[in-house]
Amino acid sequence: MKLVVTDLAADRGSGPIFEAITFALQDGEGLLVTGPNGAGKSTLIRAIAGLLRPSAGTAEIEGATEDWPDVPSASHYLGPINAMKPALTVFENLSFWQTFCGRPALGVDEALERIGLEHTRDLPFSYLSTGQRRRVSIAKLLISHRPVWLLDEPTSGLDAASELHFAELVREHMETGGIVAAATHLPIRVEGMKELKFGGVAA
Amino acid sequence: MTALILRDIRLGLRAGGGMLIGILFFLAVIAVVPFGVGPDLNLLGRIGPAILWIGALLASLLGLDRLFQADREDGSLDILILQGHEHPLALTVFAKCVAHWLTTGLPLVIVSPALGLLMNMQPAAILATSATLLAGTPAITFIGATGAALAVALPRGGLLVSVMVLPFVIPVLIFGVMAAYGAVENPAPFTQPFLLMCALTLFFSVLGPFAAGAALKASSD
């Protein structure tokens, strides 16, 4: 499988945010999109995920199969907000997403163990701290299988230890043939990731 | 799909769900009518079905703007849209409407007989009104879903949704009230307007989710 982005451009009405972004990621490859605030990193991730209509260019899966015909279906999108309901418990939140997204990988309890939050299983999501919420959101990547991870500031709110732990999860995903594209201003310490630097501040 | 319905029902029943607000609003509207109209019991009984319908209509419009907005605010909507391959967006919207109706529309139908007593309605009229509400309020939810999807990006879209949706729900109101009167007033028919209203519900249960799905996809920019 190969994620191919060709000549991607996005426009928010006040001129282009980025133009002519071209890259390709093979199985097991990762891309870090770095740059200052407002450079268009999140917009790029949203455009790849298909949540934002690009003004030009395409993001496609080369060698698409029946299972993963296009980028949205093959991707986990970890957005800047956690996509969890504050009124539901951590377990309820995660098991809902597992059922809804399908293709279960790790069990919910296993995934919570992986991120070290098994003790919060039955707490309402709103009781958790910012960092813990982010980690639960990261656990969502583990409970359903998707070959492509599109991450938008995945480590925001995480402490140093959790950041390292997250880097390990990303490395593991790449080692098992997964593709990662992450927009971040804090570099994730994973060796062998390509880097795409976004330069100036968009108008 | 079932998982989504169950999750939304659970959310609706827990704190912050709109269920109780809808019922209280419905109760408030019905309770003030006798004060406004005066203590003419016959008149109250005669306008009862119409007032119940208007009250239920307004109460079900009340919580509509939250249908997708809550999901948008916490980022869930993005993920729901991205699963379009496994779950077509229209089906996802349909499931959300079903859950929304079960937590906000159905309770209104259940309390309507009690409120009918406040209006001095005959048992037959109460029964007919509740039956028409049961078959008609889903249409309001399905039509409202389109409005809610269009206004999902607006921070205070509540009133706007109601105003946008209102013209489209008026046929449902007309046939609902007509059928309710048909059950008690002899020459007026019950079956025809009731079936027409059921047809409206079925029609909008298909059109509404598709339109709302398209609106949501366009709004995700």
PDB file of N, CA and C in Angstrom, chain B residues 110-147:
ATOM      1  N   ILE B 110     -45.441  10.337  25.005  1.00  0.00           N
ATOM      2  CA  ILE B 110     -45.873   9.627  26.212  1.00  0.00           C
ATOM      3  C   ILE B 110     -46.576  10.568  27.191  1.00  0.00           C
ATOM      4  N   VAL B 111     -46.095  11.813  27.322  1.00  0.00           N
ATOM      5  CA  VAL B 111     -46.746  12.709  28.283  1.00  0.00           C
ATOM      6  C   VAL B 111     -47.975  13.392  27.680  1.00  0.00           C
ATOM      7  N   SER B 112     -48.159  13.291  26.354  1.00  0.00           N
ATOM      8  CA  SER B 112     -49.260  14.050  25.740  1.00  0.00           C
ATOM      9  C   SER B 112     -50.650  13.679  26.279  1.00  0.00           C
ATOM     10  N   PRO B 113     -50.934  12.388  26.610  1.00  0.00           N
ATOM     11  CA  PRO B 113     -52.267  12.120  27.174  1.00  0.00           C
ATOM     12  C   PRO B 113     -52.504  12.871  28.487  1.00  0.00           C
ATOM     13  N   ALA B 114     -51.487  12.942  29.340  1.00  0.00           N
ATOM     14  CA  ALA B 114     -51.642  13.654  30.601  1.00  0.00           C
ATOM     15  C   ALA B 114     -51.923  15.128  30.347  1.00  0.00           C
ATOM     16  N   LEU B 115     -51.218  15.688  29.351  1.00  0.00           N
ATOM     17  CA  LEU B 115     -51.427  17.100  29.046  1.00  0.00           C
ATOM     18  C   LEU B 115     -52.786  17.314  28.376  1.00  0.00           C
ATOM     19  N   GLY B 116     -53.266  16.282  27.675  1.00  0.00           N
ATOM     20  CA  GLY B 116     -54.587  16.359  27.072  1.00  0.00           C
ATOM     21  C   GLY B 116     -55.660  16.568  28.132  1.00  0.00           C
ATOM     22  N   LEU B 117     -55.442  15.971  29.324  1.00  0.00           N
ATOM     23  CA  LEU B 117     -56.396  16.161  30.413  1.00  0.00           C
ATOM     24  C   LEU B 117     -56.462  17.621  30.830  1.00  0.00           C
ATOM     25  N   LEU B 118     -55.304  18.282  30.798  1.00  0.00           N
ATOM     26  CA  LEU B 118     -55.286  19.700  31.157  1.00  0.00           C
ATOM     27  C   LEU B 118     -56.147  20.514  30.207  1.00  0.00           C
ATOM     28  N   MET B 119     -56.286  20.004  28.983  1.00  0.00           N
ATOM     29  CA  MET B 119     -57.054  20.743  27.979  1.00  0.00           C
ATOM     30  C   MET B 119     -58.505  20.284  27.940  1.00  0.00           C
ATOM     31  N   ASN B 120     -58.918  19.452  28.906  1.00  0.00           N
ATOM     32  CA  ASN B 120     -60.299  18.964  28.954  1.00  0.00           C
ATOM     33  C   ASN B 120     -60.695  18.254  27.658  1.00  0.00           C
ATOM     34  N   MET B 121     -59.782  17.419  27.149  1.00  0.00           N
ATOM     35  CA  MET B 121     -60.095  16.718  25.901  1.00  0.00           C
ATOM     36  C   MET B 121     -60.809  15.402  26.199  1.00  0.00           C
ATOM     37  N   GLN B 122     -61.650  14.957  25.237  1.00  0.00           N
ATOM     38  CA  GLN B 122     -62.328  13.668  25.366  1.00  0.00           C
ATOM     39  C   GLN B 122     -61.301  12.550  25.193  1.00  0.00           C
ATOM     40  N   PRO B 123     -61.559  11.379  25.809  1.00  0.00           N
ATOM     41  CA  PRO B 123     -60.612  10.250  25.664  1.00  0.00           C
ATOM     42  C   PRO B 123     -60.284   9.938  24.208  1.00  0.00           C
ATOM     43  N   ALA B 124     -61.312   9.960  23.350  1.00  0.00           N
ATOM     44  CA  ALA B 124     -61.056   9.628  21.945  1.00  0.00           C
ATOM     45  C   ALA B 124     -60.121  10.647  21.309  1.00  0.00           C
ATOM     46  N   ALA B 125     -60.333  11.923  21.655  1.00  0.00           N
ATOM     47  CA  ALA B 125     -59.478  12.966  21.088  1.00  0.00           C
ATOM     48  C   ALA B 125     -58.049  12.825  21.605  1.00  0.00           C
ATOM     49  N   ILE B 126     -57.898  12.497  22.893  1.00  0.00           N
ATOM     50  CA  ILE B 126     -56.562  12.308  23.458  1.00  0.00           C
ATOM     51  C   ILE B 126     -55.859  11.170  22.740  1.00  0.00           C
ATOM     52  N   LEU B 127     -56.586  10.067  22.567  1.00  0.00           N
ATOM     53  CA  LEU B 127     -55.994   8.897  21.926  1.00  0.00           C
ATOM     54  C   LEU B 127     -55.570   9.230  20.495  1.00  0.00           C
ATOM     55  N   ALA B 128     -56.451   9.909  19.775  1.00  0.00           N
ATOM     56  CA  ALA B 128     -56.144  10.232  18.383  1.00  0.00           C
ATOM     57  C   ALA B 128     -54.962  11.188  18.301  1.00  0.00           C
ATOM     58  N   THR B 129     -54.907  12.177  19.197  1.00  0.00           N
ATOM     59  CA  THR B 129     -53.796  13.126  19.157  1.00  0.00           C
ATOM     60  C   THR B 129     -52.482  12.419  19.447  1.00  0.00           C
ATOM     61  N   SER B 130     -52.498  11.544  20.466  1.00  0.00           N
ATOM     62  CA  SER B 130     -51.260  10.827  20.786  1.00  0.00           C
ATOM     63  C   SER B 130     -50.822   9.948  19.616  1.00  0.00           C
ATOM     64  N   ALA B 131     -51.785   9.314  18.967  1.00  0.00           N
ATOM     65  CA  ALA B 131     -51.439   8.455  17.831  1.00  0.00           C
ATOM     66  C   ALA B 131     -50.836   9.274  16.697  1.00  0.00           C
ATOM     67  N   THR B 132     -51.440  10.460  16.434  1.00  0.00           N
ATOM     68  CA  THR B 132     -50.891  11.267  15.340  1.00  0.00           C
ATOM     69  C   THR B 132     -49.514  11.818  15.724  1.00  0.00           C
ATOM     70  N   LEU B 133     -49.338  12.145  17.023  1.00  0.00           N
ATOM     71  CA  LEU B 133     -48.019  12.617  17.449  1.00  0.00           C
ATOM     72  C   LEU B 133     -46.984  11.506  17.274  1.00  0.00           C
ATOM     73  N   LEU B 134     -47.392  10.297  17.628  1.00  0.00           N
ATOM     74  CA  LEU B 134     -46.461   9.166  17.523  1.00  0.00           C
ATOM     75  C   LEU B 134     -45.991   8.986  16.080  1.00  0.00           C
ATOM     76  N   ALA B 135     -46.914   9.131  15.137  1.00  0.00           N
ATOM     77  CA  ALA B 135     -46.549   8.919  13.742  1.00  0.00           C
ATOM     78  C   ALA B 135     -45.955  10.170  13.114  1.00  0.00           C
ATOM     79  N   GLY B 136     -46.246  11.349  13.677  1.00  0.00           N
ATOM     80  CA  GLY B 136     -45.836  12.588  13.022  1.00  0.00           C
ATOM     81  C   GLY B 136     -44.544  13.184  13.530  1.00  0.00           C
ATOM     82  N   THR B 137     -44.259  13.036  14.842  1.00  0.00           N
ATOM     83  CA  THR B 137     -43.049  13.696  15.357  1.00  0.00           C
ATOM     84  C   THR B 137     -41.738  13.178  14.738  1.00  0.00           C
ATOM     85  N   PRO B 138     -41.657  11.887  14.325  1.00  0.00           N
ATOM     86  CA  PRO B 138     -40.399  11.502  13.656  1.00  0.00           C
ATOM     87  C   PRO B 138     -40.101  12.371  12.432  1.00  0.00           C
ATOM     88  N   ALA B 139     -41.165  12.767  11.715  1.00  0.00           N
ATOM     89  CA  ALA B 139     -40.947  13.607  10.531  1.00  0.00           C
ATOM     90  C   ALA B 139     -40.271  14.913  10.925  1.00  0.00           C
ATOM     91  N   ILE B 140     -40.680  15.476  12.082  1.00  0.00           N
ATOM     92  CA  ILE B 140     -40.075  16.729  12.527  1.00  0.00           C
ATOM     93  C   ILE B 140     -38.576  16.531  12.761  1.00  0.00           C
ATOM     94  N   THR B 141     -38.238  15.401  13.383  1.00  0.00           N
ATOM     95  CA  THR B 141     -36.817  15.134  13.619  1.00  0.00           C
ATOM     96  C   THR B 141     -36.044  14.996  12.309  1.00  0.00           C
ATOM     97  N   PHE B 142     -36.629  14.256  11.354  1.00  0.00           N
ATOM     98  CA  PHE B 142     -35.904  14.025  10.097  1.00  0.00           C
ATOM     99  C   PHE B 142     -35.747  15.321   9.302  1.00  0.00           C
ATOM    100  N   ILE B 143     -36.802  16.142   9.287  1.00  0.00           N
ATOM    101  CA  ILE B 143     -36.693  17.429   8.586  1.00  0.00           C
ATOM    102  C   ILE B 143     -35.702  18.315   9.329  1.00  0.00           C
ATOM    103  N   GLY B 144     -35.828  18.303  10.667  1.00  0.00           N
ATOM    104  CA  GLY B 144     -34.949  19.136  11.474  1.00  0.00           C
ATOM    105  C   GLY B 144     -33.492  18.772  11.335  1.00  0.00           C
ATOM    106  N   ALA B 145     -33.212  17.507  11.058  1.00  0.00           N
ATOM    107  CA  ALA B 145     -31.819  17.084  10.920  1.00  0.00           C
ATOM    108  C   ALA B 145     -31.136  17.872   9.806  1.00  0.00           C
ATOM    109  N   THR B 146     -31.883  18.121   8.725  1.00  0.00           N
ATOM    110  CA  THR B 146     -31.305  18.888   7.626  1.00  0.00           C
ATOM    111  C   THR B 146     -30.962  20.302   8.082  1.00  0.00           C
ATOM    112  N   GLY B 147     -31.894  20.929   8.787  1.00  0.00           N
ATOM    113  CA  GLY B 147     -31.633  22.264   9.310  1.00  0.00           C
ATOM    114  C   GLY B 147     -30.464  22.262  10.271  1.00  0.00           C
TER     115      GLY B 147
END
